[in-house]
PDB file of C-alpha atoms in Angstrom:
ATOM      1  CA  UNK G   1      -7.470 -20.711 113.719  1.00 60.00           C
ATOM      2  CA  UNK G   2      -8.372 -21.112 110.079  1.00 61.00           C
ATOM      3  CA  UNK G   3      -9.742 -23.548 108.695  1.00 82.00           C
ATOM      4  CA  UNK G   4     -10.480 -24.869 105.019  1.00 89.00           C
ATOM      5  CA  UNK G   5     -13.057 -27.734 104.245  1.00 92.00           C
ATOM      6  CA  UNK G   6     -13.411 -29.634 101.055  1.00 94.00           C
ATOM      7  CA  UNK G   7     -16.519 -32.061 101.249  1.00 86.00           C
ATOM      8  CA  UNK G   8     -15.614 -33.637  98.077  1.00 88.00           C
ATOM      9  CA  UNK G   9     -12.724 -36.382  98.384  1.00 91.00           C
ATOM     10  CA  UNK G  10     -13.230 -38.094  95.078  1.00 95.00           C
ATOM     11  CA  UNK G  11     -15.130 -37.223  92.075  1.00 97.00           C
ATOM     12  CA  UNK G  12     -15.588 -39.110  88.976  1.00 97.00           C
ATOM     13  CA  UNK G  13     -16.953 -37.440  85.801  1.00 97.00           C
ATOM     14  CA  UNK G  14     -17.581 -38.208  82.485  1.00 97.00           C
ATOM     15  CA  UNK G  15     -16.017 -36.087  79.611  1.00 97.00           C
ATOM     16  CA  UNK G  16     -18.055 -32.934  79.242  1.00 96.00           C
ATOM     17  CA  UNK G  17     -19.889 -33.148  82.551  1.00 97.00           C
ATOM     18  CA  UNK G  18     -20.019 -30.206  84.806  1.00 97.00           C
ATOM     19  CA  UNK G  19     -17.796 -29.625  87.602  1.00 97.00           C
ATOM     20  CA  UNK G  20     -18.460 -27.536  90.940  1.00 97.00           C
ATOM     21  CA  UNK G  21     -16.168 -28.540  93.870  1.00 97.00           C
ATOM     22  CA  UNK G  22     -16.613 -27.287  97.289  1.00 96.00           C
ATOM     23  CA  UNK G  23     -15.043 -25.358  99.603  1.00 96.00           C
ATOM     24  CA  UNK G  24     -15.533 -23.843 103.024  1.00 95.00           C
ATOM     25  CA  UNK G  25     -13.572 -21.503 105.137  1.00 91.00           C
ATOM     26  CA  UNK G  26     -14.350 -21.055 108.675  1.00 87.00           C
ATOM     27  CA  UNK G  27     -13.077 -17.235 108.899  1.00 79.00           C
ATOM     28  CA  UNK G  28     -15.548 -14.290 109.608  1.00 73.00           C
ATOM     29  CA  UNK G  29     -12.899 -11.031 108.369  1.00 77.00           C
ATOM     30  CA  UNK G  30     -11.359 -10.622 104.937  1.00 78.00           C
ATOM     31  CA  UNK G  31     -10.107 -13.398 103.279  1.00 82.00           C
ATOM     32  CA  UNK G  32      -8.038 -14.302 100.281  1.00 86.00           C
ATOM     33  CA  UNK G  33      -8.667 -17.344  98.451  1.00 91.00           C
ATOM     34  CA  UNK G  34      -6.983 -19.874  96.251  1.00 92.00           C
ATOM     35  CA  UNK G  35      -7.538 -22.829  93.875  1.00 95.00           C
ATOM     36  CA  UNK G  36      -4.220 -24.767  93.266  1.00 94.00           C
ATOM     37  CA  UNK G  37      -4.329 -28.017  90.954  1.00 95.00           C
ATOM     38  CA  UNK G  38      -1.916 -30.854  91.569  1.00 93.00           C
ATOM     39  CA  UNK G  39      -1.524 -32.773  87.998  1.00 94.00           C
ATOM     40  CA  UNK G  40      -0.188 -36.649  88.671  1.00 91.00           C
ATOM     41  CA  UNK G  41       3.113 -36.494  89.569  1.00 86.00           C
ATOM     42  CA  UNK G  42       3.965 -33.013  89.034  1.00 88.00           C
ATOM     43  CA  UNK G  43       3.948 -30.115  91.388  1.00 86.00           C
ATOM     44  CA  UNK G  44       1.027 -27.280  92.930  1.00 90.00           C
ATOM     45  CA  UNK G  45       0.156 -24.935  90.636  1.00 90.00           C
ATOM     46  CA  UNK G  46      -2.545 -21.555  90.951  1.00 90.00           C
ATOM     47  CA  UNK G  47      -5.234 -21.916  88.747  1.00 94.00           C
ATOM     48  CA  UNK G  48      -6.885 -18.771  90.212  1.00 93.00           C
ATOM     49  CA  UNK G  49      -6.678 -15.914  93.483  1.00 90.00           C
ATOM     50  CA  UNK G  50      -9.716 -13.815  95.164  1.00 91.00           C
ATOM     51  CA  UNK G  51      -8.363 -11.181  96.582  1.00 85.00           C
ATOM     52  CA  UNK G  52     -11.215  -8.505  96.585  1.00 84.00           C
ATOM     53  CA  UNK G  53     -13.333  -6.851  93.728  1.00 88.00           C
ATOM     54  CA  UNK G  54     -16.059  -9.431  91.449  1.00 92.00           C
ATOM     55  CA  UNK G  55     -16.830 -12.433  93.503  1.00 94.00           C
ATOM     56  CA  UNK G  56     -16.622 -14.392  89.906  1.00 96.00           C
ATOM     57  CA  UNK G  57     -12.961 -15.097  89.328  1.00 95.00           C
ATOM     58  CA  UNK G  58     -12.054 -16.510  86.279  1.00 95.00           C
ATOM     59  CA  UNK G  59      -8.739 -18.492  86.001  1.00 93.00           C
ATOM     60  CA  UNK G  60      -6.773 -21.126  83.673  1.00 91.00           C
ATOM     61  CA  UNK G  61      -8.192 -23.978  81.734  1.00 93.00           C
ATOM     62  CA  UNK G  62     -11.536 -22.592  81.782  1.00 95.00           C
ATOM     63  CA  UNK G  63     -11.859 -22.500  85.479  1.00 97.00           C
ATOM     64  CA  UNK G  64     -13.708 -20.326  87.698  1.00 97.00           C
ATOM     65  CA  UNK G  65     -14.832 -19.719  91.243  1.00 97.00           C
ATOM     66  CA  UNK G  66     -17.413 -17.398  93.426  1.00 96.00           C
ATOM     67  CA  UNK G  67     -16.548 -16.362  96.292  1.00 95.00           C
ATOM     68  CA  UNK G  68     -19.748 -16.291  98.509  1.00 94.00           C
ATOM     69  CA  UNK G  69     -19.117 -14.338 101.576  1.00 91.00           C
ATOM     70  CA  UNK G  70     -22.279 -14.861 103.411  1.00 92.00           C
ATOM     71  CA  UNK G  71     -21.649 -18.952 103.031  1.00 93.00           C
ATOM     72  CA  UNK G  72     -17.752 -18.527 103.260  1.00 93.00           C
ATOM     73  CA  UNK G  73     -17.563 -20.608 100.167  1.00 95.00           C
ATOM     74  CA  UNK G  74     -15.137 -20.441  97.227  1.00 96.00           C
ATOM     75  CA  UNK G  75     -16.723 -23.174  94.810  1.00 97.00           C
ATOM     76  CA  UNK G  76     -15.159 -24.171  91.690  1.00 97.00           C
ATOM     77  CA  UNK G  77     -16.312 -24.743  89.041  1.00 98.00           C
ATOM     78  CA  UNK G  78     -15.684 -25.543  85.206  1.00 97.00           C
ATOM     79  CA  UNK G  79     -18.813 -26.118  82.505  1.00 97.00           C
ATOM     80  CA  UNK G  80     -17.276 -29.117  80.212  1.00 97.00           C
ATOM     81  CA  UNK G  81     -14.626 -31.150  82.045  1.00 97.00           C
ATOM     82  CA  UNK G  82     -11.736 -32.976  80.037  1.00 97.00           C
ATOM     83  CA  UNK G  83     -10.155 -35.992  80.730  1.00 97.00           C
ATOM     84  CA  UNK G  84      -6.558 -33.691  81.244  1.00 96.00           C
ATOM     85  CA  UNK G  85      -8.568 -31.960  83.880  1.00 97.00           C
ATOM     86  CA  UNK G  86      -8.090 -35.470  86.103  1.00 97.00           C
ATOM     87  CA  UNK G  87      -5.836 -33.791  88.973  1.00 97.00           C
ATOM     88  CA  UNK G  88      -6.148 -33.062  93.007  1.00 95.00           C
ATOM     89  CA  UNK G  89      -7.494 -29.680  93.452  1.00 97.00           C
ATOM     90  CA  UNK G  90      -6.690 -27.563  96.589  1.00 95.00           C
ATOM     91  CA  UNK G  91      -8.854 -25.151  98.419  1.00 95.00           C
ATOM     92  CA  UNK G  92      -6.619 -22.872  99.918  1.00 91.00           C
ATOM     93  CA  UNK G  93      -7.050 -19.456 102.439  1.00 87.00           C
ATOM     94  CA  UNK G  94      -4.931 -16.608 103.499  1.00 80.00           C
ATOM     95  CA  UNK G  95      -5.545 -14.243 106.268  1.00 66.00           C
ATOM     96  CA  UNK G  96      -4.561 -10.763 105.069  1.00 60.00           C
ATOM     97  CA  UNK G  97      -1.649  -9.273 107.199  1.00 57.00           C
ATOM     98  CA  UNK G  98      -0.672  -5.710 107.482  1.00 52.00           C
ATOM     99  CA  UNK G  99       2.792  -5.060 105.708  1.00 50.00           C
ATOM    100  CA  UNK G 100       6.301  -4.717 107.069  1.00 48.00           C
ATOM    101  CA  UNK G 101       4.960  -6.385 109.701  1.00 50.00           C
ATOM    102  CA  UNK G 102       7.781  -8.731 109.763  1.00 48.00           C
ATOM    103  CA  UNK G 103       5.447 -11.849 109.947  1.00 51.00           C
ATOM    104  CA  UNK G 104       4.126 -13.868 106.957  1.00 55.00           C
ATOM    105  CA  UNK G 105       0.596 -14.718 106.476  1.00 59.00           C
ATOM    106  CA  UNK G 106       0.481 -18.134 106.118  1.00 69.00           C
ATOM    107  CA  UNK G 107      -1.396 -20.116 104.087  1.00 78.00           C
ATOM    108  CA  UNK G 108      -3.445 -23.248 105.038  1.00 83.00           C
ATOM    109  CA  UNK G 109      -5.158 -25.790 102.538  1.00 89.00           C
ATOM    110  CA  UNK G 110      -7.879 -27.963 102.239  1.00 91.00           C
ATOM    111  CA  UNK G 111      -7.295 -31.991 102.128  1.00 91.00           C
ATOM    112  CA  UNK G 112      -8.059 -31.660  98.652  1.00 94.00           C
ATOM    113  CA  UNK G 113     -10.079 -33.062  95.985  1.00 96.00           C
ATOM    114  CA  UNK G 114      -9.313 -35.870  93.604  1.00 95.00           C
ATOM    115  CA  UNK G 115     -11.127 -35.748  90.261  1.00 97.00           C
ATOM    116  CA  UNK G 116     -11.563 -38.458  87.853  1.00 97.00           C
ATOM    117  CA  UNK G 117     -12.615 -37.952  84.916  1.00 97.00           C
ATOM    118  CA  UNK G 118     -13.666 -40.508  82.446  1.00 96.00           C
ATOM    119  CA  UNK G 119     -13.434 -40.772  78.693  1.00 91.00           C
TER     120      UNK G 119
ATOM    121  CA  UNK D   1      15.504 -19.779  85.303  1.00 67.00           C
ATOM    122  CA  UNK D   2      14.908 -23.032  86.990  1.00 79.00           C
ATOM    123  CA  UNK D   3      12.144 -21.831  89.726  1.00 92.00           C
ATOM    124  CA  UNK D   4      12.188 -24.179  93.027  1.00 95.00           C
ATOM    125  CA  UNK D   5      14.430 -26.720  92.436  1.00 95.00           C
ATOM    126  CA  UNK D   6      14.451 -29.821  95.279  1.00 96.00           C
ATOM    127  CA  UNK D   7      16.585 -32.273  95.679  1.00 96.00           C
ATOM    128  CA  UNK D   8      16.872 -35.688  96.496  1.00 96.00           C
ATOM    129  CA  UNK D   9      13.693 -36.884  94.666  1.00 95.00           C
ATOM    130  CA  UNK D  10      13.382 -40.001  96.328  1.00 96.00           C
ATOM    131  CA  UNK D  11      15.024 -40.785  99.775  1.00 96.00           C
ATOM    132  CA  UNK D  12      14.780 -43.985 101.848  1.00 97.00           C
ATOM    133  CA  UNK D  13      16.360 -43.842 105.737  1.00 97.00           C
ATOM    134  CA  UNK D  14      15.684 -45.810 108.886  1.00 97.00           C
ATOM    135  CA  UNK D  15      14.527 -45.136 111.968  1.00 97.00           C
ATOM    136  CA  UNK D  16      17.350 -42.391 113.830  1.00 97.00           C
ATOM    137  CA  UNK D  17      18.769 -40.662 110.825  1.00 97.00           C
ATOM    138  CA  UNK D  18      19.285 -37.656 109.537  1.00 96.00           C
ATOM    139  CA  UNK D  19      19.450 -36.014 106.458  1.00 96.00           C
ATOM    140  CA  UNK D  20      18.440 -32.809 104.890  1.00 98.00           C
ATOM    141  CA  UNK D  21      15.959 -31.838 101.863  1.00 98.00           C
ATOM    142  CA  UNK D  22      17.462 -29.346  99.642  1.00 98.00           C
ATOM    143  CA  UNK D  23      15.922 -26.372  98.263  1.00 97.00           C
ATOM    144  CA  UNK D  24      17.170 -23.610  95.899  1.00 97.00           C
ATOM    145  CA  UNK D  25      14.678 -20.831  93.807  1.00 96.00           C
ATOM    146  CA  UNK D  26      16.331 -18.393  91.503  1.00 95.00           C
ATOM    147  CA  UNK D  27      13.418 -16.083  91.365  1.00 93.00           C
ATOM    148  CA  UNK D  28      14.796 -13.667  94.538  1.00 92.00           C
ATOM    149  CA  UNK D  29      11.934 -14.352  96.137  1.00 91.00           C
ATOM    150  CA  UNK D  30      11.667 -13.192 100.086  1.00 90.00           C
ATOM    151  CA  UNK D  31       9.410 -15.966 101.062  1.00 89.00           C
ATOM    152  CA  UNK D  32      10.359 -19.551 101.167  1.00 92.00           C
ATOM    153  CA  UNK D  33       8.123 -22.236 102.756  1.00 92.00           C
ATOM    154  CA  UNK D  34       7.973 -25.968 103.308  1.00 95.00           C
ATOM    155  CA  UNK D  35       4.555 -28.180 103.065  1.00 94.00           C
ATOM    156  CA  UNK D  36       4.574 -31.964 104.078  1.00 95.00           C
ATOM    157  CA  UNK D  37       1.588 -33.566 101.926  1.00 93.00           C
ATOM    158  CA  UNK D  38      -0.337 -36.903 103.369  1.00 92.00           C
ATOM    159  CA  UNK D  39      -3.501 -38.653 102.053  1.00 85.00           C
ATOM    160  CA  UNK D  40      -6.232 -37.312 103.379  1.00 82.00           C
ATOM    161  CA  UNK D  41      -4.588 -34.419 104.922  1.00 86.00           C
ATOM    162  CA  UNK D  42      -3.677 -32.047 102.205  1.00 85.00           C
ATOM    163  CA  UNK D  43      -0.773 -29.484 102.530  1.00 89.00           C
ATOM    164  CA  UNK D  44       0.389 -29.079 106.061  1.00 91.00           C
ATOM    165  CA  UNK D  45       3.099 -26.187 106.417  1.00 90.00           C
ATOM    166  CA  UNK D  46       6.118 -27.010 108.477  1.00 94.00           C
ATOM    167  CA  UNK D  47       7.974 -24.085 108.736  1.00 94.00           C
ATOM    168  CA  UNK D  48       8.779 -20.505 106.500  1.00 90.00           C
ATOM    169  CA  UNK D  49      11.173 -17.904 106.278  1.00 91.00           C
ATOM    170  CA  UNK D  50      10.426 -14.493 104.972  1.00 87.00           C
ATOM    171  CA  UNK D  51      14.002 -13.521 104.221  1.00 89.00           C
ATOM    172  CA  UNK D  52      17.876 -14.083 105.006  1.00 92.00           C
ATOM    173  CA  UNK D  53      18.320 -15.039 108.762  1.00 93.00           C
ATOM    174  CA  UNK D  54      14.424 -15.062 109.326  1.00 91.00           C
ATOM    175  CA  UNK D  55      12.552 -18.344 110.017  1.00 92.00           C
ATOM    176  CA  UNK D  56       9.201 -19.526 111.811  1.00 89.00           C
ATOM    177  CA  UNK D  57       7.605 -22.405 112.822  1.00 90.00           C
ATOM    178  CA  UNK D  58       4.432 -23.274 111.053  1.00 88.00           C
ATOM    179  CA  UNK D  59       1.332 -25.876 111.343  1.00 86.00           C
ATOM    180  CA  UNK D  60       3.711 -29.149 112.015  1.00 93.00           C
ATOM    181  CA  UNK D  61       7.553 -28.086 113.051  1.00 95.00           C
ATOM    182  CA  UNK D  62       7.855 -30.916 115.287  1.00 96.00           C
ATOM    183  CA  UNK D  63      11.250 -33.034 114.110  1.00 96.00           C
ATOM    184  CA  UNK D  64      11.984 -30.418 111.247  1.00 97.00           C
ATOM    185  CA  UNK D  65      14.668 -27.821 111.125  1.00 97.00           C
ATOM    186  CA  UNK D  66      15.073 -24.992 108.894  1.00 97.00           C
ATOM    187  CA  UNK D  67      17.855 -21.679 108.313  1.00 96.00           C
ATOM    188  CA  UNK D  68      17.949 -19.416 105.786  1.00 96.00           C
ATOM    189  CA  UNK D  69      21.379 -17.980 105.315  1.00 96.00           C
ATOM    190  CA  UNK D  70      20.295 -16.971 102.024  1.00 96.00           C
ATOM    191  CA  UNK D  71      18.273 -15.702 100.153  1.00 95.00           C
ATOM    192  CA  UNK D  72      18.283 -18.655  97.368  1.00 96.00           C
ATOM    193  CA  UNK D  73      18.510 -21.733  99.678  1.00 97.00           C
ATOM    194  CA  UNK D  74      15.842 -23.243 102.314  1.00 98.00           C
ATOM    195  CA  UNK D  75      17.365 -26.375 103.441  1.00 98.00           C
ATOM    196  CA  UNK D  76      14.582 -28.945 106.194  1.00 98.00           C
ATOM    197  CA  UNK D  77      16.690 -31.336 108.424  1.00 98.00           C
ATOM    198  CA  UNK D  78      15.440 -34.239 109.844  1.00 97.00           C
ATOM    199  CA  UNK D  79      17.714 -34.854 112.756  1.00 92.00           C
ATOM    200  CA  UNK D  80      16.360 -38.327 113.777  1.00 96.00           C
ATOM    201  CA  UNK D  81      14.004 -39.731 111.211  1.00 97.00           C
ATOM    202  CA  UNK D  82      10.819 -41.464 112.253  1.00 97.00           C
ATOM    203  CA  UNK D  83       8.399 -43.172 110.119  1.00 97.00           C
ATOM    204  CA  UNK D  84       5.888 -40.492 111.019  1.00 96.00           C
ATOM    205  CA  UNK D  85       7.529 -38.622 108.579  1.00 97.00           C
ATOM    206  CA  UNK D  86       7.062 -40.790 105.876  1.00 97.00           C
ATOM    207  CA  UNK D  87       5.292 -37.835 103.365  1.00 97.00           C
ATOM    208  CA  UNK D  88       6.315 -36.197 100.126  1.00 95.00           C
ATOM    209  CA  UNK D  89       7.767 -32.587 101.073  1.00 97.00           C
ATOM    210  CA  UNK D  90       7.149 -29.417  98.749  1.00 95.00           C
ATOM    211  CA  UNK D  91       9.240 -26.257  99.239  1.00 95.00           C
ATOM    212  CA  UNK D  92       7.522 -23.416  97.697  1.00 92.00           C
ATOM    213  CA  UNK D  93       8.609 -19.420  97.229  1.00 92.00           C
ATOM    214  CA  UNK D  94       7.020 -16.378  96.782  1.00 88.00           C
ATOM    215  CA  UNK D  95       7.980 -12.709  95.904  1.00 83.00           C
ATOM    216  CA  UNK D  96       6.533 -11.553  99.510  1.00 73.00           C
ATOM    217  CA  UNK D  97       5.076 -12.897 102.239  1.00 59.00           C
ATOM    218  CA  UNK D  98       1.673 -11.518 102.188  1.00 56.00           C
ATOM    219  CA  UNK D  99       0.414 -13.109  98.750  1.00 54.00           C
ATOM    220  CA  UNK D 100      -1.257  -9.572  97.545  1.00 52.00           C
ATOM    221  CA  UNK D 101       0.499 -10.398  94.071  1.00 57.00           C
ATOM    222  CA  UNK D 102       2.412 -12.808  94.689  1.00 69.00           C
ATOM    223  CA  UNK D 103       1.336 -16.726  94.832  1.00 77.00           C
ATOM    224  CA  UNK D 104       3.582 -19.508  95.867  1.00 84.00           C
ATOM    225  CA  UNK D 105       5.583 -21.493  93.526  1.00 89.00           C
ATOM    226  CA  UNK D 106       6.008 -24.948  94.404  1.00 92.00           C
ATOM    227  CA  UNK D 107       9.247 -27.436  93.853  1.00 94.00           C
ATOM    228  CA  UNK D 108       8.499 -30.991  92.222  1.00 91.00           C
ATOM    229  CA  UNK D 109       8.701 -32.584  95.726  1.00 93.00           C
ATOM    230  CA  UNK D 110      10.558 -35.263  97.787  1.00 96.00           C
ATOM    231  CA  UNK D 111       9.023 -38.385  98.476  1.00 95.00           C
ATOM    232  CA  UNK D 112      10.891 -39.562 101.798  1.00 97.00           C
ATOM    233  CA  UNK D 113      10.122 -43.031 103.171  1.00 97.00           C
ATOM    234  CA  UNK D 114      11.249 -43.732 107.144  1.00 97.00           C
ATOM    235  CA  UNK D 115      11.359 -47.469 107.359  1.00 96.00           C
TER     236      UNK D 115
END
């Protein structure tokens, strides 16, 4: 079945540090890929989608990801964090299914990520 | 147009009952899903439907019921509560099932406590 691994359980930054968060897959065929932030108390939302084309995806906030095939990785990362940016992040992965298949592809999620970050 | 609307909020039963978690999207989306979430565990899906009168079980169905008699509504029941199922429940929609173009859209959540 498949899998999704974030390393990182808690990371505390200072404002304007650097972010890069991991993730892992443990899927060998095509793959889509997401990044959903949780902000406190409020509800998932997509910050950005691989589906196929430029490994680089760019999404909200300033976000972005690479999606590394040959280390099934879909890092994220952001160049200046803010303190707004403290949220859980989500690795999540989606097997492609063929359509009017009358199935759903389901997607499965990574424990998540908690960032702090620091004024 | 409210997206995925949940309701109770906040819920407190003992051991035995049963109750159901409401949810409602007014997007006419096919797919409807719900997610328990637990520290250190992430998003766990508990069952989906990709359309009126269609329903599956996914990653944790044990205890849960779903049916989909519409398209709007996705109600989970609990039929005897346990405090394993102490979590905070999302119910997310898409347009389709396949998530080409279409990425989920998640309620605000239920936190349920089983005492």
């Amino acid at each position: 079945a498949q899998s999704v691994s974030q390393h990182n359980h808690h990371v505390i930054l200072s404002e304007a540090a650097s972010l890069e968060l991991g993730c892992n897959y443990s899927y060998g065929g095509t793959v889509n890929l997401f990044w959903y932030v949780q902000y406190p108390g409020q509800h998932l939302q997509l910050l950005l989608k691989y589906f196929s084309g430029d490994p680089l995806v760019k999404g909200i906030k300033g976000f972005e990801a690479e999606f590394i095939k040959s280390k099934f990785s879909f890092n994220l990362r952001k160049p200046s964090v803010q303190w707004s940016d403290t949220a859980e992040y989500f690795c999540a992965v989606i097997l492609p299914r063929p359509l009017n298949t009358g199935t759903a592809s389901k997607l499965t999620f990574g424990t998540g990520t908690r960032l702090q970050v620091m004024l | 147009n409210a997206g995925v609307t949940q309701t109770p909020k906040f819920q407190v039963l003992k051991t035995g009952q049963s109750m159901t978690l409401q949810c409602a999207q007014d997007m006419n989306h096919e797919y409807m899903s719900w997610y328990r979430q637990d520290p250190g565990m992430g998003l766990r899906l508990i069952h989906y439907s990709v359309g009126a009168g269609i329903t599956d079980q996914g990653e944790v169905p044990n205890g849960y019921n779903v049916s989909r008699s519409t398209t709007e509504d996705f109600p989970l029941r609990l039929l005897s509560a346990a405090p394993s199922q102490t979590s905070v429940y999302f119910c997310a929609s898409s347009l389709s099932g396949t998530e080409y173009n279409s990425p989920l859209h998640f309620g605000n959540g239920t936190r349920l406590t089983v005492t």
